Amino acid sequence: MANPLRSEVVRLYKDLLYLGREYPKGADYFKDRLKMAFLKNKGVTDPEKIKELIGRGEYVIKELEALYYLRKYRAMKQRYYEEGKKE
Amino acid sequence: MAGRVLVGVKRVIDYAVKIRVKPDKTGVVTDGVKHSMNPFCEIAVEEAVRLREKKLMKEVIAVSCGPQQCQETIRTALAMGADRGIHVEVSGKDYENLGPLQVSKIMAALAKKEEASLVIVGKQAIDGDCNQTGQMTAALLDWPQGTFASEVSVDGDGLKVEREIDGGLESVRIKMPAVVTADLRLNEPRYATLPNIMKAKKKKIASVKPADLGVELTSRLEILAVEDPPQRQSGVKVESVQDLVTKLRDSGTL
């Protein structure tokens, strides 16, 4: 069992779960899909492959942060700044 | 000569939540509703942290006024990089009447007590939409202000602030100590991820009462009613241009 990597994977799961609370389609929707995604790769043992999958998870974290930022920025822009105002 | 930055953060109903007015029209439903840091306050915290990361300031102090739950908001600021927090305890009726005037008195008292060189707040809160706290704080302290800041840079013993105004952009140079209010395009705030929240648990949050700061919280405002905006009238479809012109003439628009 890739033991040091195990704690990294658990940490990744917790980080993603925390981020998922703000997911637009709902925290439960996110949690279900997160669980499925991790369970699908339950049997992977090759450390290289695990590292690659962790990298993918970290990429998703960056994507979610960007999504949340853009959503908030767009909402604020729409509410507080007149249409047609130049950037 | 790096100084201290005091950042005010407000706990508001999350921007994505659909607001519901209470049936008795005294306010808005807040029980059980998701709350988070005011988006403009996030931008203010980000700017303060960036100034410290560039070593232009030496310490970032996050302040929030309100009940126990405000500590969550301060924790978010700490997770984003603030060094320590101050929770000004205000609850019950006092909290319902807490407005920009009271908060700015508190911020002014804290700025003096902590010997801050800079106070940064968001330009307005998405619940009150007052856009007054920053300005009032500057006036109470008799400090210069750079409001609606879309860019802030240190210029000798002062600050150069680019302000977003109706006509475009305005550049002002203000001496420190000063007050700055953050506008939307000042920066892109970082997300307070779980590892950062965990690290922030080690940082201190001090609790203080307004009376300790010599601030009196009575409000001269009374909320008479809170109501929903009027329902949008449904549109009317017309068959032809002639119809449209007739309808416009009838309504007095043409």
PDB file of C-alpha atoms in Angstrom, chain B residues 20-244:
ATOM      1  CA  ARG B  20     -36.643  36.791   1.765  1.00  0.00           C
ATOM      2  CA  VAL B  21     -38.376  39.631   3.574  1.00  0.00           C
ATOM      3  CA  LYS B  22     -39.868  38.793   6.974  1.00  0.00           C
ATOM      4  CA  PRO B  23     -43.713  38.745   6.931  1.00  0.00           C
ATOM      5  CA  ASP B  24     -43.847  41.424   9.644  1.00  0.00           C
ATOM      6  CA  LYS B  25     -41.778  43.700   7.391  1.00  0.00           C
ATOM      7  CA  THR B  26     -39.246  44.465  10.121  1.00  0.00           C
ATOM      8  CA  GLY B  27     -36.360  43.089   8.143  1.00  0.00           C
ATOM      9  CA  VAL B  28     -34.947  40.210   6.190  1.00  0.00           C
ATOM     10  CA  VAL B  29     -34.850  36.502   7.154  1.00  0.00           C
ATOM     11  CA  THR B  30     -31.401  35.740   8.595  1.00  0.00           C
ATOM     12  CA  ASP B  31     -31.986  32.628  10.739  1.00  0.00           C
ATOM     13  CA  GLY B  32     -30.479  29.537   9.187  1.00  0.00           C
ATOM     14  CA  VAL B  33     -29.419  31.498   6.127  1.00  0.00           C
ATOM     15  CA  LYS B  34     -25.891  31.108   4.758  1.00  0.00           C
ATOM     16  CA  HIS B  35     -23.635  34.020   5.702  1.00  0.00           C
ATOM     17  CA  SER B  36     -20.185  34.911   4.429  1.00  0.00           C
ATOM     18  CA  MET B  37     -17.740  37.803   4.189  1.00  0.00           C
ATOM     19  CA  ASN B  38     -18.900  40.798   2.178  1.00  0.00           C
ATOM     20  CA  PRO B  39     -17.284  40.516  -1.305  1.00  0.00           C
ATOM     21  CA  PHE B  40     -15.835  44.040  -1.122  1.00  0.00           C
ATOM     22  CA  CYS B  41     -14.365  43.236   2.292  1.00  0.00           C
ATOM     23  CA  GLU B  42     -12.627  40.194   0.720  1.00  0.00           C
ATOM     24  CA  ILE B  43     -11.016  42.552  -1.761  1.00  0.00           C
ATOM     25  CA  ALA B  44      -9.952  44.821   1.118  1.00  0.00           C
ATOM     26  CA  VAL B  45      -8.348  41.911   3.013  1.00  0.00           C
ATOM     27  CA  GLU B  46      -6.563  40.756  -0.143  1.00  0.00           C
ATOM     28  CA  GLU B  47      -5.097  44.216  -0.693  1.00  0.00           C
ATOM     29  CA  ALA B  48      -3.904  44.472   2.915  1.00  0.00           C
ATOM     30  CA  VAL B  49      -2.276  41.032   2.743  1.00  0.00           C
ATOM     31  CA  ARG B  50      -0.576  41.882  -0.556  1.00  0.00           C
ATOM     32  CA  LEU B  51       0.854  45.076   0.983  1.00  0.00           C
ATOM     33  CA  ARG B  52       2.299  43.019   3.828  1.00  0.00           C
ATOM     34  CA  GLU B  53       3.647  40.364   1.425  1.00  0.00           C
ATOM     35  CA  LYS B  54       5.433  43.151  -0.455  1.00  0.00           C
ATOM     36  CA  LYS B  55       6.838  44.209   2.948  1.00  0.00           C
ATOM     37  CA  LEU B  56       5.246  47.648   2.602  1.00  0.00           C
ATOM     38  CA  MET B  57       3.225  47.005   5.752  1.00  0.00           C
ATOM     39  CA  LYS B  58       4.281  44.893   8.725  1.00  0.00           C
ATOM     40  CA  GLU B  59       0.985  43.613  10.171  1.00  0.00           C
ATOM     41  CA  VAL B  60      -2.595  43.075   9.038  1.00  0.00           C
ATOM     42  CA  ILE B  61      -5.334  43.192  11.690  1.00  0.00           C
ATOM     43  CA  ALA B  62      -8.850  42.053  10.736  1.00  0.00           C
ATOM     44  CA  VAL B  63     -11.754  43.635  12.625  1.00  0.00           C
ATOM     45  CA  SER B  64     -15.415  42.689  12.689  1.00  0.00           C
ATOM     46  CA  CYS B  65     -18.303  44.059  14.760  1.00  0.00           C
ATOM     47  CA  GLY B  66     -21.204  41.873  15.733  1.00  0.00           C
ATOM     48  CA  PRO B  67     -22.311  38.715  17.530  1.00  0.00           C
ATOM     49  CA  GLN B  68     -20.310  35.530  18.158  1.00  0.00           C
ATOM     50  CA  GLN B  69     -20.690  34.354  14.533  1.00  0.00           C
ATOM     51  CA  CYS B  70     -18.504  37.247  13.342  1.00  0.00           C
ATOM     52  CA  GLN B  71     -15.545  35.235  14.533  1.00  0.00           C
ATOM     53  CA  GLU B  72     -16.077  32.934  11.500  1.00  0.00           C
ATOM     54  CA  THR B  73     -15.682  35.949   9.224  1.00  0.00           C
ATOM     55  CA  ILE B  74     -12.528  37.000  11.063  1.00  0.00           C
ATOM     56  CA  ARG B  75     -11.213  33.421  10.693  1.00  0.00           C
ATOM     57  CA  THR B  76     -11.714  33.686   6.935  1.00  0.00           C
ATOM     58  CA  ALA B  77      -9.687  36.909   6.931  1.00  0.00           C
ATOM     59  CA  LEU B  78      -6.976  35.154   8.963  1.00  0.00           C
ATOM     60  CA  ALA B  79      -7.030  32.264   6.483  1.00  0.00           C
ATOM     61  CA  MET B  80      -6.493  34.772   3.677  1.00  0.00           C
ATOM     62  CA  GLY B  81      -3.377  36.046   5.425  1.00  0.00           C
ATOM     63  CA  ALA B  82      -4.304  38.522   8.151  1.00  0.00           C
ATOM     64  CA  ASP B  83      -2.018  38.251  11.192  1.00  0.00           C
ATOM     65  CA  ARG B  84      -4.514  38.649  13.987  1.00  0.00           C
ATOM     66  CA  GLY B  85      -8.158  39.533  14.551  1.00  0.00           C
ATOM     67  CA  ILE B  86     -10.234  41.781  16.784  1.00  0.00           C
ATOM     68  CA  HIS B  87     -13.865  40.909  17.443  1.00  0.00           C
ATOM     69  CA  VAL B  88     -15.921  43.831  18.716  1.00  0.00           C
ATOM     70  CA  GLU B  89     -18.815  42.205  20.553  1.00  0.00           C
ATOM     71  CA  VAL B  90     -22.177  43.714  19.619  1.00  0.00           C
ATOM     72  CA  SER B  91     -25.374  41.702  19.917  1.00  0.00           C
ATOM     73  CA  GLY B  92     -29.132  41.924  20.223  1.00  0.00           C
ATOM     74  CA  LYS B  93     -30.799  45.283  19.798  1.00  0.00           C
ATOM     75  CA  ASP B  94     -27.433  47.027  19.538  1.00  0.00           C
ATOM     76  CA  TYR B  95     -26.532  44.823  16.572  1.00  0.00           C
ATOM     77  CA  GLU B  96     -29.852  45.514  14.829  1.00  0.00           C
ATOM     78  CA  ASN B  97     -29.143  49.234  15.121  1.00  0.00           C
ATOM     79  CA  LEU B  98     -25.481  48.959  14.159  1.00  0.00           C
ATOM     80  CA  GLY B  99     -24.859  51.184  11.172  1.00  0.00           C
ATOM     81  CA  PRO B 100     -21.961  52.956   9.437  1.00  0.00           C
ATOM     82  CA  LEU B 101     -21.810  55.723  12.042  1.00  0.00           C
ATOM     83  CA  GLN B 102     -21.368  53.311  14.945  1.00  0.00           C
ATOM     84  CA  VAL B 103     -18.921  51.086  13.032  1.00  0.00           C
ATOM     85  CA  SER B 104     -16.814  54.049  11.937  1.00  0.00           C
ATOM     86  CA  LYS B 105     -16.606  55.274  15.540  1.00  0.00           C
ATOM     87  CA  ILE B 106     -15.354  51.813  16.503  1.00  0.00           C
ATOM     88  CA  MET B 107     -12.889  51.679  13.585  1.00  0.00           C
ATOM     89  CA  ALA B 108     -11.572  55.151  14.450  1.00  0.00           C
ATOM     90  CA  ALA B 109     -11.052  54.182  18.099  1.00  0.00           C
ATOM     91  CA  LEU B 110      -9.277  50.952  17.078  1.00  0.00           C
ATOM     92  CA  ALA B 111      -7.118  52.709  14.486  1.00  0.00           C
ATOM     93  CA  LYS B 112      -5.849  55.040  17.205  1.00  0.00           C
ATOM     94  CA  LYS B 113      -5.442  52.258  19.765  1.00  0.00           C
ATOM     95  CA  GLU B 114      -3.548  49.953  17.377  1.00  0.00           C
ATOM     96  CA  GLU B 115      -1.567  52.856  15.895  1.00  0.00           C
ATOM     97  CA  ALA B 116      -2.544  51.869  12.372  1.00  0.00           C
ATOM     98  CA  SER B 117      -1.094  53.676   9.362  1.00  0.00           C
ATOM     99  CA  LEU B 118      -3.791  52.469   7.043  1.00  0.00           C
ATOM    100  CA  VAL B 119      -7.436  51.468   7.344  1.00  0.00           C
ATOM    101  CA  ILE B 120      -8.902  49.501   4.436  1.00  0.00           C
ATOM    102  CA  VAL B 121     -12.584  48.605   4.148  1.00  0.00           C
ATOM    103  CA  GLY B 122     -14.820  47.490   1.330  1.00  0.00           C
ATOM    104  CA  LYS B 123     -16.563  50.320  -0.486  1.00  0.00           C
ATOM    105  CA  GLN B 124     -19.988  49.089   0.642  1.00  0.00           C
ATOM    106  CA  ALA B 125     -21.707  46.067   2.131  1.00  0.00           C
ATOM    107  CA  ILE B 126     -24.059  44.093  -0.082  1.00  0.00           C
ATOM    108  CA  ASP B 127     -26.772  44.154   2.580  1.00  0.00           C
ATOM    109  CA  GLY B 128     -26.795  47.773   3.738  1.00  0.00           C
ATOM    110  CA  ASP B 129     -25.335  49.299   0.561  1.00  0.00           C
ATOM    111  CA  CYS B 130     -24.584  52.428   2.586  1.00  0.00           C
ATOM    112  CA  ASN B 131     -21.122  53.223   1.203  1.00  0.00           C
ATOM    113  CA  GLN B 132     -20.448  55.397   4.276  1.00  0.00           C
ATOM    114  CA  THR B 133     -18.245  53.573   6.778  1.00  0.00           C
ATOM    115  CA  GLY B 134     -14.905  54.318   5.102  1.00  0.00           C
ATOM    116  CA  GLN B 135     -15.711  57.967   4.554  1.00  0.00           C
ATOM    117  CA  MET B 136     -17.027  58.478   8.097  1.00  0.00           C
ATOM    118  CA  THR B 137     -13.996  56.738   9.609  1.00  0.00           C
ATOM    119  CA  ALA B 138     -11.668  59.086   7.723  1.00  0.00           C
ATOM    120  CA  ALA B 139     -13.646  62.099   8.871  1.00  0.00           C
ATOM    121  CA  LEU B 140     -13.656  60.999  12.520  1.00  0.00           C
ATOM    122  CA  LEU B 141      -9.895  60.454  12.417  1.00  0.00           C
ATOM    123  CA  ASP B 142      -9.306  63.543  10.265  1.00  0.00           C
ATOM    124  CA  TRP B 143      -7.299  61.314   7.895  1.00  0.00           C
ATOM    125  CA  PRO B 144      -7.216  61.590   4.097  1.00  0.00           C
ATOM    126  CA  GLN B 145      -9.270  59.031   2.150  1.00  0.00           C
ATOM    127  CA  GLY B 146      -8.884  57.208  -1.153  1.00  0.00           C
ATOM    128  CA  THR B 147     -12.315  55.763  -1.893  1.00  0.00           C
ATOM    129  CA  PHE B 148     -13.448  53.448  -4.721  1.00  0.00           C
ATOM    130  CA  ALA B 149      -9.821  52.396  -5.081  1.00  0.00           C
ATOM    131  CA  SER B 150      -9.043  50.286  -8.122  1.00  0.00           C
ATOM    132  CA  GLU B 151      -5.293  50.507  -7.559  1.00  0.00           C
ATOM    133  CA  VAL B 152      -3.169  51.359  -4.519  1.00  0.00           C
ATOM    134  CA  SER B 153       0.591  51.884  -4.425  1.00  0.00           C
ATOM    135  CA  VAL B 154       2.950  53.275  -1.820  1.00  0.00           C
ATOM    136  CA  ASP B 155       4.536  56.562  -2.861  1.00  0.00           C
ATOM    137  CA  GLY B 156       7.148  57.737  -0.370  1.00  0.00           C
ATOM    138  CA  ASP B 157       5.395  58.562   2.879  1.00  0.00           C
ATOM    139  CA  GLY B 158       1.989  58.470   1.216  1.00  0.00           C
ATOM    140  CA  LEU B 159      -0.200  56.457  -1.117  1.00  0.00           C
ATOM    141  CA  LYS B 160      -1.096  56.823  -4.737  1.00  0.00           C
ATOM    142  CA  VAL B 161      -4.703  55.744  -5.218  1.00  0.00           C
ATOM    143  CA  GLU B 162      -6.437  55.237  -8.554  1.00  0.00           C
ATOM    144  CA  ARG B 163     -10.129  55.881  -8.008  1.00  0.00           C
ATOM    145  CA  GLU B 164     -13.056  54.674 -10.100  1.00  0.00           C
ATOM    146  CA  ILE B 165     -15.348  57.600 -10.664  1.00  0.00           C
ATOM    147  CA  ASP B 166     -18.252  58.217 -13.018  1.00  0.00           C
ATOM    148  CA  GLY B 167     -16.149  59.828 -15.715  1.00  0.00           C
ATOM    149  CA  GLY B 168     -13.408  57.202 -15.618  1.00  0.00           C
ATOM    150  CA  LEU B 169     -10.369  57.073 -13.364  1.00  0.00           C
ATOM    151  CA  GLU B 170      -8.931  59.639 -10.982  1.00  0.00           C
ATOM    152  CA  SER B 171      -5.413  59.543  -9.506  1.00  0.00           C
ATOM    153  CA  VAL B 172      -4.900  60.987  -6.063  1.00  0.00           C
ATOM    154  CA  ARG B 173      -1.918  61.125  -3.792  1.00  0.00           C
ATOM    155  CA  ILE B 174      -2.715  60.993  -0.092  1.00  0.00           C
ATOM    156  CA  LYS B 175      -0.455  61.151   2.950  1.00  0.00           C
ATOM    157  CA  MET B 176      -0.507  58.347   5.499  1.00  0.00           C
ATOM    158  CA  PRO B 177      -2.160  57.563   7.846  1.00  0.00           C
ATOM    159  CA  ALA B 178      -5.128  57.200   5.528  1.00  0.00           C
ATOM    160  CA  VAL B 179      -8.377  55.339   4.847  1.00  0.00           C
ATOM    161  CA  VAL B 180      -8.935  53.412   1.622  1.00  0.00           C
ATOM    162  CA  THR B 181     -12.145  51.790   0.427  1.00  0.00           C
ATOM    163  CA  ALA B 182     -11.849  48.881  -1.980  1.00  0.00           C
ATOM    164  CA  ASP B 183     -13.691  48.750  -5.297  1.00  0.00           C
ATOM    165  CA  LEU B 184     -14.375  45.644  -7.380  1.00  0.00           C
ATOM    166  CA  ARG B 185     -11.354  45.869  -9.660  1.00  0.00           C
ATOM    167  CA  LEU B 186      -8.732  46.485  -6.977  1.00  0.00           C
ATOM    168  CA  ASN B 187      -7.608  42.847  -6.989  1.00  0.00           C
ATOM    169  CA  GLU B 188      -8.697  39.198  -7.213  1.00  0.00           C
ATOM    170  CA  PRO B 189      -9.076  37.866  -3.672  1.00  0.00           C
ATOM    171  CA  ARG B 190      -7.587  34.459  -2.913  1.00  0.00           C
ATOM    172  CA  TYR B 191      -9.888  31.647  -1.801  1.00  0.00           C
ATOM    173  CA  ALA B 192      -9.599  30.635   1.864  1.00  0.00           C
ATOM    174  CA  THR B 193      -8.919  26.922   1.326  1.00  0.00           C
ATOM    175  CA  LEU B 194      -9.126  24.298   4.055  1.00  0.00           C
ATOM    176  CA  PRO B 195      -5.338  24.091   4.716  1.00  0.00           C
ATOM    177  CA  ASN B 196      -5.262  27.894   5.180  1.00  0.00           C
ATOM    178  CA  ILE B 197      -8.254  27.785   7.518  1.00  0.00           C
ATOM    179  CA  MET B 198      -6.469  25.124   9.586  1.00  0.00           C
ATOM    180  CA  LYS B 199      -3.291  27.218   9.785  1.00  0.00           C
ATOM    181  CA  ALA B 200      -5.336  30.263  10.782  1.00  0.00           C
ATOM    182  CA  LYS B 201      -6.631  28.490  13.885  1.00  0.00           C
ATOM    183  CA  LYS B 202      -3.292  29.300  15.540  1.00  0.00           C
ATOM    184  CA  LYS B 203      -3.781  33.042  15.032  1.00  0.00           C
ATOM    185  CA  LYS B 204      -5.287  35.106  17.826  1.00  0.00           C
ATOM    186  CA  ILE B 205      -8.668  36.830  17.854  1.00  0.00           C
ATOM    187  CA  ALA B 206      -9.036  39.345  20.674  1.00  0.00           C
ATOM    188  CA  SER B 207     -12.500  40.209  22.003  1.00  0.00           C
ATOM    189  CA  VAL B 208     -13.378  43.772  22.844  1.00  0.00           C
ATOM    190  CA  LYS B 209     -16.560  45.594  23.871  1.00  0.00           C
ATOM    191  CA  PRO B 210     -17.545  48.946  22.322  1.00  0.00           C
ATOM    192  CA  ALA B 211     -17.670  50.460  25.826  1.00  0.00           C
ATOM    193  CA  ASP B 212     -13.966  49.525  26.278  1.00  0.00           C
ATOM    194  CA  LEU B 213     -13.225  51.723  23.275  1.00  0.00           C
ATOM    195  CA  GLY B 214     -15.364  54.544  24.614  1.00  0.00           C
ATOM    196  CA  VAL B 215     -17.894  54.179  21.813  1.00  0.00           C
ATOM    197  CA  GLU B 216     -21.597  54.755  22.284  1.00  0.00           C
ATOM    198  CA  LEU B 217     -23.836  52.745  20.005  1.00  0.00           C
ATOM    199  CA  THR B 218     -27.144  54.620  20.022  1.00  0.00           C
ATOM    200  CA  SER B 219     -28.599  55.007  16.584  1.00  0.00           C
ATOM    201  CA  ARG B 220     -30.538  58.026  15.388  1.00  0.00           C
ATOM    202  CA  LEU B 221     -32.164  55.945  12.673  1.00  0.00           C
ATOM    203  CA  GLU B 222     -35.329  53.938  12.937  1.00  0.00           C
ATOM    204  CA  ILE B 223     -36.294  51.319  10.353  1.00  0.00           C
ATOM    205  CA  LEU B 224     -39.932  51.889   9.496  1.00  0.00           C
ATOM    206  CA  ALA B 225     -40.498  49.022   7.065  1.00  0.00           C
ATOM    207  CA  VAL B 226     -38.680  46.563   4.845  1.00  0.00           C
ATOM    208  CA  GLU B 227     -40.584  45.466   1.746  1.00  0.00           C
ATOM    209  CA  ASP B 228     -40.062  43.521  -1.439  1.00  0.00           C
ATOM    210  CA  PRO B 229     -39.477  45.584  -4.560  1.00  0.00           C
ATOM    211  CA  PRO B 230     -42.635  45.933  -6.723  1.00  0.00           C
ATOM    212  CA  GLN B 231     -43.386  42.941  -8.921  1.00  0.00           C
ATOM    213  CA  ARG B 232     -42.200  43.337 -12.469  1.00  0.00           C
ATOM    214  CA  GLN B 233     -45.158  43.984 -14.759  1.00  0.00           C
ATOM    215  CA  SER B 234     -45.435  41.419 -17.497  1.00  0.00           C
ATOM    216  CA  GLY B 235     -44.805  42.720 -20.982  1.00  0.00           C
ATOM    217  CA  VAL B 236     -47.407  43.013 -23.731  1.00  0.00           C
ATOM    218  CA  LYS B 237     -46.843  41.526 -27.189  1.00  0.00           C
ATOM    219  CA  VAL B 238     -47.956  43.511 -30.233  1.00  0.00           C
ATOM    220  CA  GLU B 239     -48.745  42.258 -33.735  1.00  0.00           C
ATOM    221  CA  SER B 240     -47.277  45.018 -35.849  1.00  0.00           C
ATOM    222  CA  VAL B 241     -45.286  48.222 -35.797  1.00  0.00           C
ATOM    223  CA  GLN B 242     -48.530  50.199 -36.133  1.00  0.00           C
ATOM    224  CA  ASP B 243     -49.838  48.534 -32.958  1.00  0.00           C
ATOM    225  CA  LEU B 244     -46.608  49.369 -31.151  1.00  0.00           C
TER     226      LEU B 244
END
